[in-house]
PDB file of C-alpha atoms in Angstrom:
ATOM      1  CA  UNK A  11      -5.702   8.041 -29.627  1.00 74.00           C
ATOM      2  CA  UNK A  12      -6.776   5.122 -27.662  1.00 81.00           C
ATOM      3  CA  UNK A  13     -10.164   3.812 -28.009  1.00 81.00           C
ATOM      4  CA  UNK A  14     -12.758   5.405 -26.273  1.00 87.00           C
ATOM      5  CA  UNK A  15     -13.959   2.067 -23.951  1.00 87.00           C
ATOM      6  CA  UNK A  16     -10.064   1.554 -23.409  1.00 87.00           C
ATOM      7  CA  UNK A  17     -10.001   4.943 -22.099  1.00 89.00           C
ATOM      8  CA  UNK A  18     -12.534   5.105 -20.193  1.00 91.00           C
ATOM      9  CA  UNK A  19     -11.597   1.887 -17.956  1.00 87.00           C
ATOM     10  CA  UNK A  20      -8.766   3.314 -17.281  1.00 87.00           C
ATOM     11  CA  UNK A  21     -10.322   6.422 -15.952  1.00 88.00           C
ATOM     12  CA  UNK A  22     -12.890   4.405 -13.891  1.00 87.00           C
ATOM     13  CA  UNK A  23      -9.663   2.069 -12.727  1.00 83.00           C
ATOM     14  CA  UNK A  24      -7.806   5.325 -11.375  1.00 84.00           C
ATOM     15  CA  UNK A  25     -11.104   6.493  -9.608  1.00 83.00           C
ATOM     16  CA  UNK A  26     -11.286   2.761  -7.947  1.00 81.00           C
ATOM     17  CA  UNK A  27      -7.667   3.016  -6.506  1.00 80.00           C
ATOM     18  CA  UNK A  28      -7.416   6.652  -5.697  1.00 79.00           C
ATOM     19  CA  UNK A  29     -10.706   7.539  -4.074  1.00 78.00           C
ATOM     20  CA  UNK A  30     -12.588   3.801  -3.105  1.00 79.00           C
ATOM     21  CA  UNK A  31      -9.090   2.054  -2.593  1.00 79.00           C
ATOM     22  CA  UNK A  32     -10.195  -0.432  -4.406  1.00 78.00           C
ATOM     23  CA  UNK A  33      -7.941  -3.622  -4.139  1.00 73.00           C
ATOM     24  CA  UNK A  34      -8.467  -4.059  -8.274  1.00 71.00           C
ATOM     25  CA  UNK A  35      -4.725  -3.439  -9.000  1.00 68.00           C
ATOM     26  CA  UNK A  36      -3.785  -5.513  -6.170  1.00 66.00           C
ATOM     27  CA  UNK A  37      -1.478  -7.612  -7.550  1.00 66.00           C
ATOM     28  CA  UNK A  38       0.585  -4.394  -8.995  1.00 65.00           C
ATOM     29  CA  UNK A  39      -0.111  -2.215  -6.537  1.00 71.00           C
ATOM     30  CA  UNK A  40      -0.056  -2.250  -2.584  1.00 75.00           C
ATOM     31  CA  UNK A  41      -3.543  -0.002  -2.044  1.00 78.00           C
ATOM     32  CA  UNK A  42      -2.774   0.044   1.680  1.00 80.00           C
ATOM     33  CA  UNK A  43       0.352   1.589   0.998  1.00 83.00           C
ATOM     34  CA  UNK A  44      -0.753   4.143  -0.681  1.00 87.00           C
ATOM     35  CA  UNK A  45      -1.046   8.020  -0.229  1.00 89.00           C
ATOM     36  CA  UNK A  46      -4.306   9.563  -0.390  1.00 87.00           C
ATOM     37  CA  UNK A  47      -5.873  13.123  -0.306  1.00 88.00           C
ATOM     38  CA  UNK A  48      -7.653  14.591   2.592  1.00 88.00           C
ATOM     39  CA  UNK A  49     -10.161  17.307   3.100  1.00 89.00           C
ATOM     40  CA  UNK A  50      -8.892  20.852   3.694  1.00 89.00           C
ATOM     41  CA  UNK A  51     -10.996  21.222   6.337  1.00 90.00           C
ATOM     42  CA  UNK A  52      -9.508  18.509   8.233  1.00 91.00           C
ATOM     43  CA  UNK A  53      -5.715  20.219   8.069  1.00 91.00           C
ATOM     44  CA  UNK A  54      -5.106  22.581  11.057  1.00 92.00           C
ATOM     45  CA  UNK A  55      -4.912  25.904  10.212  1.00 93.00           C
ATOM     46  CA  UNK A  56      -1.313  26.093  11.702  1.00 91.00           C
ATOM     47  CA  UNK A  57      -0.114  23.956   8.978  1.00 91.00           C
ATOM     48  CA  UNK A  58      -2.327  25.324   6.213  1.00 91.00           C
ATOM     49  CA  UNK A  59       0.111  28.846   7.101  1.00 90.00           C
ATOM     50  CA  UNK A  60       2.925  26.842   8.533  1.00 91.00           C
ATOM     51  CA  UNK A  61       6.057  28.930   8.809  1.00 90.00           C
ATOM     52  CA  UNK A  62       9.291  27.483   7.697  1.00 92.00           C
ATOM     53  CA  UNK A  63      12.110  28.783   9.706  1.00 92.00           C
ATOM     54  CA  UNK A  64      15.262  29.345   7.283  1.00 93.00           C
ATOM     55  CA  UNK A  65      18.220  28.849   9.778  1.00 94.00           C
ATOM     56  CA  UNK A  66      17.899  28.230  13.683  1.00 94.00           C
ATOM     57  CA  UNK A  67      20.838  30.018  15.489  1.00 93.00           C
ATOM     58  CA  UNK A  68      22.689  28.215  18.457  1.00 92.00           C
ATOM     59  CA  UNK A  69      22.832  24.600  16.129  1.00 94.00           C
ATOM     60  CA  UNK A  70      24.447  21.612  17.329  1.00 95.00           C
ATOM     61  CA  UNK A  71      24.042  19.808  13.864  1.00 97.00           C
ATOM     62  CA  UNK A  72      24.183  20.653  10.209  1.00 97.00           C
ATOM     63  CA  UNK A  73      22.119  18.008   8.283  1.00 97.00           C
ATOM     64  CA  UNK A  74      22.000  17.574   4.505  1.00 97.00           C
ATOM     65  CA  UNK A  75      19.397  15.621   2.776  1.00 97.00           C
ATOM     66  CA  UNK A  76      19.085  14.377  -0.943  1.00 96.00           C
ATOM     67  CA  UNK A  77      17.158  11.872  -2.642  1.00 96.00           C
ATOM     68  CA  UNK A  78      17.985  10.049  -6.152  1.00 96.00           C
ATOM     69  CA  UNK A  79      16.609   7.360  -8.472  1.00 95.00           C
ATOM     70  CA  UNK A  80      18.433   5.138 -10.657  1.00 94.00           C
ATOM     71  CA  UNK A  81      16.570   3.333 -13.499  1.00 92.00           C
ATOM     72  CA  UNK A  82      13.726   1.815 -11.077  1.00 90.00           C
ATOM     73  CA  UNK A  83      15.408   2.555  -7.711  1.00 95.00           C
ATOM     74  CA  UNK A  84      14.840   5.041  -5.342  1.00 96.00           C
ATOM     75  CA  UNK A  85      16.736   6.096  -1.864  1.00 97.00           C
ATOM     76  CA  UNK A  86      17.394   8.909   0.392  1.00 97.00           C
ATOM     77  CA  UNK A  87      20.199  10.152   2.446  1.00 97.00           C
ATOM     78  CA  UNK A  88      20.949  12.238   5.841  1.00 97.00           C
ATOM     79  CA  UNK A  89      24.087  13.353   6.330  1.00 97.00           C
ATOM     80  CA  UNK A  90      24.695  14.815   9.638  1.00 97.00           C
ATOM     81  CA  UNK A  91      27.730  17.254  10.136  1.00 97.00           C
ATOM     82  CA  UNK A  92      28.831  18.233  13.612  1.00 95.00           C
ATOM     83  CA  UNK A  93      31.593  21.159  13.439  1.00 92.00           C
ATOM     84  CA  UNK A  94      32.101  20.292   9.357  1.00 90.00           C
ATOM     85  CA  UNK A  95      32.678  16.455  10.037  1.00 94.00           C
ATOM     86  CA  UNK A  96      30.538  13.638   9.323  1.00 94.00           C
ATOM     87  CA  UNK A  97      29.041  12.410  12.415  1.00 96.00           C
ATOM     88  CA  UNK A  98      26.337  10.265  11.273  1.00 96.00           C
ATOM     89  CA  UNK A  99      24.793   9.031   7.788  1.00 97.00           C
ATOM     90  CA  UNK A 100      21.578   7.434   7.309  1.00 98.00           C
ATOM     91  CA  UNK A 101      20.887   5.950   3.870  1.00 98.00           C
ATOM     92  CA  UNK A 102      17.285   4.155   3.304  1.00 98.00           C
ATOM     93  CA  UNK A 103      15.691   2.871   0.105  1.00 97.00           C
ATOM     94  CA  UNK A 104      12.642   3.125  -1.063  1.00 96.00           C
ATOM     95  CA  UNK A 105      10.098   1.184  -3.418  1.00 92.00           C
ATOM     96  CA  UNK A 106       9.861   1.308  -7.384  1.00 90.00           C
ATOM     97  CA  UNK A 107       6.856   3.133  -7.097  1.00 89.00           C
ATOM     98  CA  UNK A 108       8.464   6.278  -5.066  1.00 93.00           C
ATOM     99  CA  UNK A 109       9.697   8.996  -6.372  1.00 94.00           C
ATOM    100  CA  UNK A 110      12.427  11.286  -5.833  1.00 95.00           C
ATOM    101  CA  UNK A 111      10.025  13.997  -5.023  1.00 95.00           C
ATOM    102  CA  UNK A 112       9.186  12.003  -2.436  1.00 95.00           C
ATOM    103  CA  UNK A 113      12.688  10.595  -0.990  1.00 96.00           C
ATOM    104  CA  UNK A 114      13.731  14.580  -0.792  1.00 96.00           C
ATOM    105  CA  UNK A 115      10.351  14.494   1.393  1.00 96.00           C
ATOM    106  CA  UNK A 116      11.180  11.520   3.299  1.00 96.00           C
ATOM    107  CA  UNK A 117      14.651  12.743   3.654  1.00 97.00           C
ATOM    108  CA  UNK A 118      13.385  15.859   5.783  1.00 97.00           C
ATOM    109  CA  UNK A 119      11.121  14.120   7.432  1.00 96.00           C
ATOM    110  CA  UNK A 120      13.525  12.000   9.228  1.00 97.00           C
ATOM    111  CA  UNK A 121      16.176  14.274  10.171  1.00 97.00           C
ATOM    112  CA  UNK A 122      13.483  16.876  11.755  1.00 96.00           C
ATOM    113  CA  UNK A 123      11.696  13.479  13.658  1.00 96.00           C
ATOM    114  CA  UNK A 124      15.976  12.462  14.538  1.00 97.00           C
ATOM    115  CA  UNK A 125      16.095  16.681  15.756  1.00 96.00           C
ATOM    116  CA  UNK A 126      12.879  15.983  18.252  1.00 95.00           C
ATOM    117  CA  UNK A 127      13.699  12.629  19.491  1.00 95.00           C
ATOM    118  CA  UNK A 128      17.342  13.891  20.361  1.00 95.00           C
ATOM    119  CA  UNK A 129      16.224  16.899  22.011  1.00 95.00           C
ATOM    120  CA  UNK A 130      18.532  19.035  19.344  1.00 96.00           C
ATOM    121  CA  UNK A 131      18.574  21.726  17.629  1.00 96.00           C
ATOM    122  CA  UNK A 132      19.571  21.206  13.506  1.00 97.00           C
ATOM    123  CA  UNK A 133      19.954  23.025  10.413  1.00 97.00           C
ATOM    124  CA  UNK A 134      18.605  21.326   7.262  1.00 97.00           C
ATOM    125  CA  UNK A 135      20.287  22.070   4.208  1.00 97.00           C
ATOM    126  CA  UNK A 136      18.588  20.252   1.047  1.00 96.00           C
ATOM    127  CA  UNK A 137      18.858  21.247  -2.858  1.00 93.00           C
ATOM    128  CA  UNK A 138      15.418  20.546  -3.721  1.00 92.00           C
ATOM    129  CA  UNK A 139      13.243  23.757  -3.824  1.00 93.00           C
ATOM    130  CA  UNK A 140      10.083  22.013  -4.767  1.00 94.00           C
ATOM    131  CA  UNK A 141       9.846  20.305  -1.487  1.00 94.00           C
ATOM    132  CA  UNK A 142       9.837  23.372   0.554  1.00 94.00           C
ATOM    133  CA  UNK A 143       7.332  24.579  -1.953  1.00 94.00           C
ATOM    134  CA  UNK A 144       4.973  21.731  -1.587  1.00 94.00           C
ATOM    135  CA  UNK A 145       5.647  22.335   2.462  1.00 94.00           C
ATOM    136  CA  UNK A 146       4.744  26.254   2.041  1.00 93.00           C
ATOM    137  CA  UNK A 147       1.758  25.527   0.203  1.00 93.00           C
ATOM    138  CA  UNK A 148      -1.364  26.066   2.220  1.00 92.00           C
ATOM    139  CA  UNK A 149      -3.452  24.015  -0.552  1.00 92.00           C
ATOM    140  CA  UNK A 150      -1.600  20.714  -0.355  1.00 91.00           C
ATOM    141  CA  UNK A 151      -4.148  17.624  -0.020  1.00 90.00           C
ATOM    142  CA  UNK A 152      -1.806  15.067  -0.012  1.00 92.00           C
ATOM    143  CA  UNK A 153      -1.529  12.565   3.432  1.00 92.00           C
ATOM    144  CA  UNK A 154       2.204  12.201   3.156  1.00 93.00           C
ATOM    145  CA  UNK A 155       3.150  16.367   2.772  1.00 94.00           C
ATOM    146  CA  UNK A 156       0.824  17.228   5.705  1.00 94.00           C
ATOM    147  CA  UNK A 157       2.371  14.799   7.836  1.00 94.00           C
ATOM    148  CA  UNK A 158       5.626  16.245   7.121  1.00 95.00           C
ATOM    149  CA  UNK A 159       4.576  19.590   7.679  1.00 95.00           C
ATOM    150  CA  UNK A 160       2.916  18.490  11.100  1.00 95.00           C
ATOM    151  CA  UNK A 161       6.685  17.287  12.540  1.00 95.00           C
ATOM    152  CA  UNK A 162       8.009  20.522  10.975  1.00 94.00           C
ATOM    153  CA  UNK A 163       5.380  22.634  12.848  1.00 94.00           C
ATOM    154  CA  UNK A 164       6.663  20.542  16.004  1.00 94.00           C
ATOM    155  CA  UNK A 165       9.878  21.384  15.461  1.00 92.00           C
ATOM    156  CA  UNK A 166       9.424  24.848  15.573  1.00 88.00           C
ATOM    157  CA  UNK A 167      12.488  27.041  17.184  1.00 89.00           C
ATOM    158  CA  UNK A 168      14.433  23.615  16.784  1.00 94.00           C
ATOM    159  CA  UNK A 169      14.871  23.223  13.016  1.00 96.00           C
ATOM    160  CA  UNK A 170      16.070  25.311  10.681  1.00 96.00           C
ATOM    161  CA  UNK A 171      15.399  24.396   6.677  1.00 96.00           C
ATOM    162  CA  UNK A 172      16.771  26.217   3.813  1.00 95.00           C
ATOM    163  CA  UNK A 173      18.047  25.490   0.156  1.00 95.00           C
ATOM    164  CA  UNK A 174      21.314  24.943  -1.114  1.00 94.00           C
ATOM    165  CA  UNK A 175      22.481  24.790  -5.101  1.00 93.00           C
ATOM    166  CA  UNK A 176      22.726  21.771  -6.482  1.00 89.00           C
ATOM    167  CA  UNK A 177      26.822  20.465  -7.416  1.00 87.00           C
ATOM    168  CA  UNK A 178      27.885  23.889  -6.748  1.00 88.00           C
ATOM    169  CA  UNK A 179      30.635  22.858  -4.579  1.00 88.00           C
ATOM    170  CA  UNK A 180      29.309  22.657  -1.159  1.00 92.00           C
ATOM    171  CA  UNK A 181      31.081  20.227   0.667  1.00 94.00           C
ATOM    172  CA  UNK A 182      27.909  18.700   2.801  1.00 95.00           C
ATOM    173  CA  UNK A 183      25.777  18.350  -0.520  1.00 95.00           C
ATOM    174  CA  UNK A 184      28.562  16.967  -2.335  1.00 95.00           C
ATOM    175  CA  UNK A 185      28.403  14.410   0.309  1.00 96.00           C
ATOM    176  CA  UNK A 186      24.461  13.580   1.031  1.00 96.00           C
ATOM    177  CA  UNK A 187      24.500  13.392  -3.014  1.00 96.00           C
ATOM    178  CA  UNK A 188      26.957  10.111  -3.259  1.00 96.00           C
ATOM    179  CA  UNK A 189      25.173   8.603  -0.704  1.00 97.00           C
ATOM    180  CA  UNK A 190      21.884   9.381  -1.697  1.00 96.00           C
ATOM    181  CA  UNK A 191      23.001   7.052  -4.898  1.00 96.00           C
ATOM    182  CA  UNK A 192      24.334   4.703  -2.979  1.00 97.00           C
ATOM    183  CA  UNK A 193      20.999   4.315  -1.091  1.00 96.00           C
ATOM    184  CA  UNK A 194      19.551   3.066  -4.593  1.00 96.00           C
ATOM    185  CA  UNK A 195      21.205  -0.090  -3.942  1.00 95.00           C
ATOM    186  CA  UNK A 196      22.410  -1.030  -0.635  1.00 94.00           C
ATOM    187  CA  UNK A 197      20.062   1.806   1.905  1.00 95.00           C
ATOM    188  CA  UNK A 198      18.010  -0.064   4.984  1.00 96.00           C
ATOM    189  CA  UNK A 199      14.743  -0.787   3.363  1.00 96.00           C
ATOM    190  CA  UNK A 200      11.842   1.962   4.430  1.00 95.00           C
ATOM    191  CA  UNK A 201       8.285   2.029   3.555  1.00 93.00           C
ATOM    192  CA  UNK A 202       6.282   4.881   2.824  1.00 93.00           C
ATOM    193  CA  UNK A 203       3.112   5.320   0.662  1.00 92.00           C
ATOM    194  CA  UNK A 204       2.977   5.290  -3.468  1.00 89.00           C
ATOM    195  CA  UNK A 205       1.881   8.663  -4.770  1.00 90.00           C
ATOM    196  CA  UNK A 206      -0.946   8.672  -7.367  1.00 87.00           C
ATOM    197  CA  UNK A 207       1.556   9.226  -9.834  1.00 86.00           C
ATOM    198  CA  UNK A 208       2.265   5.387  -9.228  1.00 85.00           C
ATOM    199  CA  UNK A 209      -1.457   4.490 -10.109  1.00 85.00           C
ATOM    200  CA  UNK A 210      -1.812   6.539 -12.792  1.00 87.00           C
ATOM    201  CA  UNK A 211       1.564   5.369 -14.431  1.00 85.00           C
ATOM    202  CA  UNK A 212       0.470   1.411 -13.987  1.00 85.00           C
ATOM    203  CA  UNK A 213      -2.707   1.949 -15.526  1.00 87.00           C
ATOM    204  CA  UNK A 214      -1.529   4.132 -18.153  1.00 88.00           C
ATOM    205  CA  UNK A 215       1.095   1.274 -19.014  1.00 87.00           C
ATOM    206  CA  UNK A 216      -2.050  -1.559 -18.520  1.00 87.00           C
ATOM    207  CA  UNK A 217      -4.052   0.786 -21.014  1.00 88.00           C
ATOM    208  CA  UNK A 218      -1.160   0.968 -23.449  1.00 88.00           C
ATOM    209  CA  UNK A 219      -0.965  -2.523 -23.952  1.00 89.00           C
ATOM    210  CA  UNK A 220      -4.674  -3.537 -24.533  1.00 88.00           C
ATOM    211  CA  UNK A 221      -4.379  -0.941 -27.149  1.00 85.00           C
ATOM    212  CA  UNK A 222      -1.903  -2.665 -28.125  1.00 87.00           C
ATOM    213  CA  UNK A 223      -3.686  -6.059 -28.402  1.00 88.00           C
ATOM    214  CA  UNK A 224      -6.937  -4.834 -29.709  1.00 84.00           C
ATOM    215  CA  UNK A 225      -4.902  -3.310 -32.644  1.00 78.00           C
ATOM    216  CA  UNK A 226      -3.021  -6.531 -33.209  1.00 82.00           C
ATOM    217  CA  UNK A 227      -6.199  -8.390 -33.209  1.00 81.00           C
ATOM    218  CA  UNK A 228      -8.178  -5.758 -35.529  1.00 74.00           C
ATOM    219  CA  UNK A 229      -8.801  -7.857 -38.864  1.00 73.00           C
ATOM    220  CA  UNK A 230     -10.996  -5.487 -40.648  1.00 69.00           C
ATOM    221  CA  UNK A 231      -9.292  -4.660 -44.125  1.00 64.00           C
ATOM    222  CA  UNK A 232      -8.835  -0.760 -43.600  1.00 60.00           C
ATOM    223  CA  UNK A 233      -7.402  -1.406 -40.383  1.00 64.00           C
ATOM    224  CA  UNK A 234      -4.934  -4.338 -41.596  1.00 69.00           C
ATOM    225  CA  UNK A 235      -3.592  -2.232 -44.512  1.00 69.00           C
ATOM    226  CA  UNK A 236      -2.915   0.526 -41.546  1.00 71.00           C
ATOM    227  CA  UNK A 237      -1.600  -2.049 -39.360  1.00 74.00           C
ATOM    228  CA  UNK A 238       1.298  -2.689 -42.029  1.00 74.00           C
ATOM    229  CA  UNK A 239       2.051   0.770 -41.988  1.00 73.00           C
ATOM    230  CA  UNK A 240       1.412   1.766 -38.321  1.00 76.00           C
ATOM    231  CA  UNK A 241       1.821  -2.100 -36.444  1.00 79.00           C
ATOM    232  CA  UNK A 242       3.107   0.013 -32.509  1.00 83.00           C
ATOM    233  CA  UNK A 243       0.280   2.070 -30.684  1.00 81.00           C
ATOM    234  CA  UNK A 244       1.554   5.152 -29.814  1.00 77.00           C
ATOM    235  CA  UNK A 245      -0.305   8.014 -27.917  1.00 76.00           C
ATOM    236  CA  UNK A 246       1.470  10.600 -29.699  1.00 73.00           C
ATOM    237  CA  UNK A 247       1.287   9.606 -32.704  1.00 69.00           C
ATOM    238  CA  UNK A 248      -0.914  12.271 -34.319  1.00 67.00           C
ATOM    239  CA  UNK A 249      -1.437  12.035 -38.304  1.00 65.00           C
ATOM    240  CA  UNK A 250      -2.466  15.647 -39.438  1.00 66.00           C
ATOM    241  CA  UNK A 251      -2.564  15.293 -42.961  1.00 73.00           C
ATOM    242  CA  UNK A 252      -5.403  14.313 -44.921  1.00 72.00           C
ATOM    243  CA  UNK A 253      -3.713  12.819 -47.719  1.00 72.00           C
ATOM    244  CA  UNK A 254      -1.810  10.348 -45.604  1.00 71.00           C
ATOM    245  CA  UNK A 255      -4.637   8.905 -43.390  1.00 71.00           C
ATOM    246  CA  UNK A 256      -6.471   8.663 -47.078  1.00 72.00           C
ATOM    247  CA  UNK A 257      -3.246   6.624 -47.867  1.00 69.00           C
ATOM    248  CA  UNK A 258      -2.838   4.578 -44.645  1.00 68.00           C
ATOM    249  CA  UNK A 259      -6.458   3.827 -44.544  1.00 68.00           C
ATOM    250  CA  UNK A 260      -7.072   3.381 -48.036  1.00 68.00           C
ATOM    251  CA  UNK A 261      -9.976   5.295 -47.440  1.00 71.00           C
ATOM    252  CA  UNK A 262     -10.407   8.535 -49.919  1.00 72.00           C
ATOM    253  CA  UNK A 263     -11.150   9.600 -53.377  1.00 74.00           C
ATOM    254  CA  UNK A 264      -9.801   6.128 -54.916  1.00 71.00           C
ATOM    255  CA  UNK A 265     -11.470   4.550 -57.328  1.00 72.00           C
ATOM    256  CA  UNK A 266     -11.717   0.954 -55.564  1.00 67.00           C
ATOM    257  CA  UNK A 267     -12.769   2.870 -52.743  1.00 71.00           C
ATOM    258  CA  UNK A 268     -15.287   4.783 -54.371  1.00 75.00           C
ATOM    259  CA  UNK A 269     -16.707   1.434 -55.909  1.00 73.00           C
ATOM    260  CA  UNK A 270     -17.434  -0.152 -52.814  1.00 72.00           C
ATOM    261  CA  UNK A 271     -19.750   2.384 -52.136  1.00 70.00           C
ATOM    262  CA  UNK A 272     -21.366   2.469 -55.350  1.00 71.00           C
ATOM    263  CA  UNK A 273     -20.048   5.603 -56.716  1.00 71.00           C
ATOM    264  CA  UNK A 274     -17.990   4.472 -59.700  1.00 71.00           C
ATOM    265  CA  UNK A 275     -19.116   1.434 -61.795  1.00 71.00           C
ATOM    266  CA  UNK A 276     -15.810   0.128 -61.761  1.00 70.00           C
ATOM    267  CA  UNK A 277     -12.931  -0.022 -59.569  1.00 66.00           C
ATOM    268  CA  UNK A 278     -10.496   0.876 -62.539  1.00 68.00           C
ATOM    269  CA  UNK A 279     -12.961   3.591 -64.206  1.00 62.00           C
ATOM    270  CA  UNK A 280     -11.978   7.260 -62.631  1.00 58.00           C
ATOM    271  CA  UNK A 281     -15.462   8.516 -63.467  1.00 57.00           C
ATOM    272  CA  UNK A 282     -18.295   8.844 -61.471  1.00 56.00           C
ATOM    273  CA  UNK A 283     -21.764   6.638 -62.441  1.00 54.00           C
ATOM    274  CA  UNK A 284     -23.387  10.271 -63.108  1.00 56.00           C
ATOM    275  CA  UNK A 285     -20.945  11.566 -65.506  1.00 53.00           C
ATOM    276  CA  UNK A 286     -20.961   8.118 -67.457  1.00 49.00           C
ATOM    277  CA  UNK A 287     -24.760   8.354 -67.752  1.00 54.00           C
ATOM    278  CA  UNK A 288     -24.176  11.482 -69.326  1.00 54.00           C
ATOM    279  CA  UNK A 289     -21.875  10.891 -71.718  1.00 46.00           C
ATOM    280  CA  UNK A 290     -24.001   8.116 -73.045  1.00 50.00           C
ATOM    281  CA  UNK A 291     -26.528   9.803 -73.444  1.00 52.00           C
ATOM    282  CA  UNK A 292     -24.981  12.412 -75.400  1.00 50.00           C
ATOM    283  CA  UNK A 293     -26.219  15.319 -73.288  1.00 51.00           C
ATOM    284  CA  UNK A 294     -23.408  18.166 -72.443  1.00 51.00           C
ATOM    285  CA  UNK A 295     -20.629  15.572 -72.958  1.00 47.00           C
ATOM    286  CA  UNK A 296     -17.616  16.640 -71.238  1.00 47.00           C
ATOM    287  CA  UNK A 297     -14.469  18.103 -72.980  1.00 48.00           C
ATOM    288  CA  UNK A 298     -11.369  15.567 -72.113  1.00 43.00           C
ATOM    289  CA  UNK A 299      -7.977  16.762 -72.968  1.00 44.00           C
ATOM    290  CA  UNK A 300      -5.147  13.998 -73.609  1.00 40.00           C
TER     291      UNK A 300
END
């Protein structure tokens, strides 16, 4: 585990960025682009019990929507069908610090804001059922999901959204997946705010390594001896045994140990200073087998 002052900067550093937006992790993180949670009582109770039309009958448009993430890229994609054909495709990237949870979000975002500026009427098809889950729920704090549940309220009688399996051979989601990858790389560039997932992986990584370099640094002779054994912090690294942190530490019924502390006379004599007094002076010597 890390140590306890370690850990508890880095809770004090999440508190800074999430709730003061504090510009402290600046130079790894963008605080003004950055989501943040808002009071219930500020979200309209029309979103809070926001009703999410499956399918919208009399559609010009068929729109799939997928997001990806490759290594430490992340895009979106909107493919828009008109009678089964392609008719337009939109492909945006996103930052490192984005996740795909959040391109799927993005993803039906646009194409209901493309639906109301168009004047049309659209069927989203994605294959991500936690987005329409985070939509549904009536909890949901987060600046980024209300906002997307405020264009889908909008939208109402004019967009339809409903899930589709994932690689299950629909044509449409076959598509919107390639070029969700391809967004990774070569999408138009599109900013939208960091979730706190972002801060707390950055601090969890800054935490991680000054663990790291206080235990390189530690020169105390228990913790050198468990250095050589033990020289990469690792959070889940969890001895259980007794006898091994005894063996790592060195500290434990060993003589030498025991010595240091006064308890044997010797650091090569296996008897305590008690039972030597008593055997010298000849009261109820002890019985040793060879």
């Amino acid at each position: 585990m890390p140590p306890l002052h370690l850990t508890a900067k880095a809770e004090f550093q999440k508190f800074q960025a999430w709730a003061c937006r504090s510009a402290e992790l600046g130079r790894l993180l963008d605080i003004n682009n950055l989501d943040y949670y808002i009071n219930l009582t500020d979200v309209s109770i029309e979103l809070r019990t926001l009703d999410i039309i499956p399918k919208v009958l009399n559609n010009q448009y068929e729109v799939y929507t997928d997001g990806s993430r490759i290594e430490e890229d992340t895009g979106f994609s909107v493919c828009i069908l008109k009678n089964g054909e392609p008719f337009k495709i939109f492909q945006f990237k996103l930052n490192k610090n984005n996740t795909v949870f959040q391109a799927e979000l993005a993803a039906i975002d646009f194409a209901m804001c493309w639906a109301l500026e168009n004047g049309v009427r659209i069927n989203i098809h994605i294959d991500s059922p936690s987005s329409i889950k985070a939509m549904r729920n009536s909890r949901s704090r987060s600046a980024t999901v209300n906002k997307v549940k405020k264009n889908c309220y909008l939208s109402e009688g004019s967009v339809g959204l409903t899930w589709v399996k994932a690689h299950a051979g629909d044509p449409g989601n076959e598509l919107t997946d390639r070029h969700a990858k391809l967004a990774t790389a070569e999408g138009e560039k599109l900013e939208i705010p960091a979730p706190y997932s972002s801060v707390k992986f950055i601090i969890e990584k800054n935490l991680l390594s000054d663990w790291q370099e206080t235990w390189d640094d530690y020169d105390f002779e228990s913790g050198r001896r468990t250095w050589d054994f033990v020289p990469k912090v690792y959070r889940k690294f969890l001895v259980f045994s007794k006898y091994l942190i005894f063996f790592l530490s060195g500290h434990g019924p060993f003589p030498y140990y025991l010595n240091r502390f006064k308890k044997l006379n010797s650091s090569s004599c296996p008897f305590p200073l008690e039972m030597l007094t008593t055997m010298c002076s000849g009261a109820n010597t002890p019985k040793i087998s060879i």
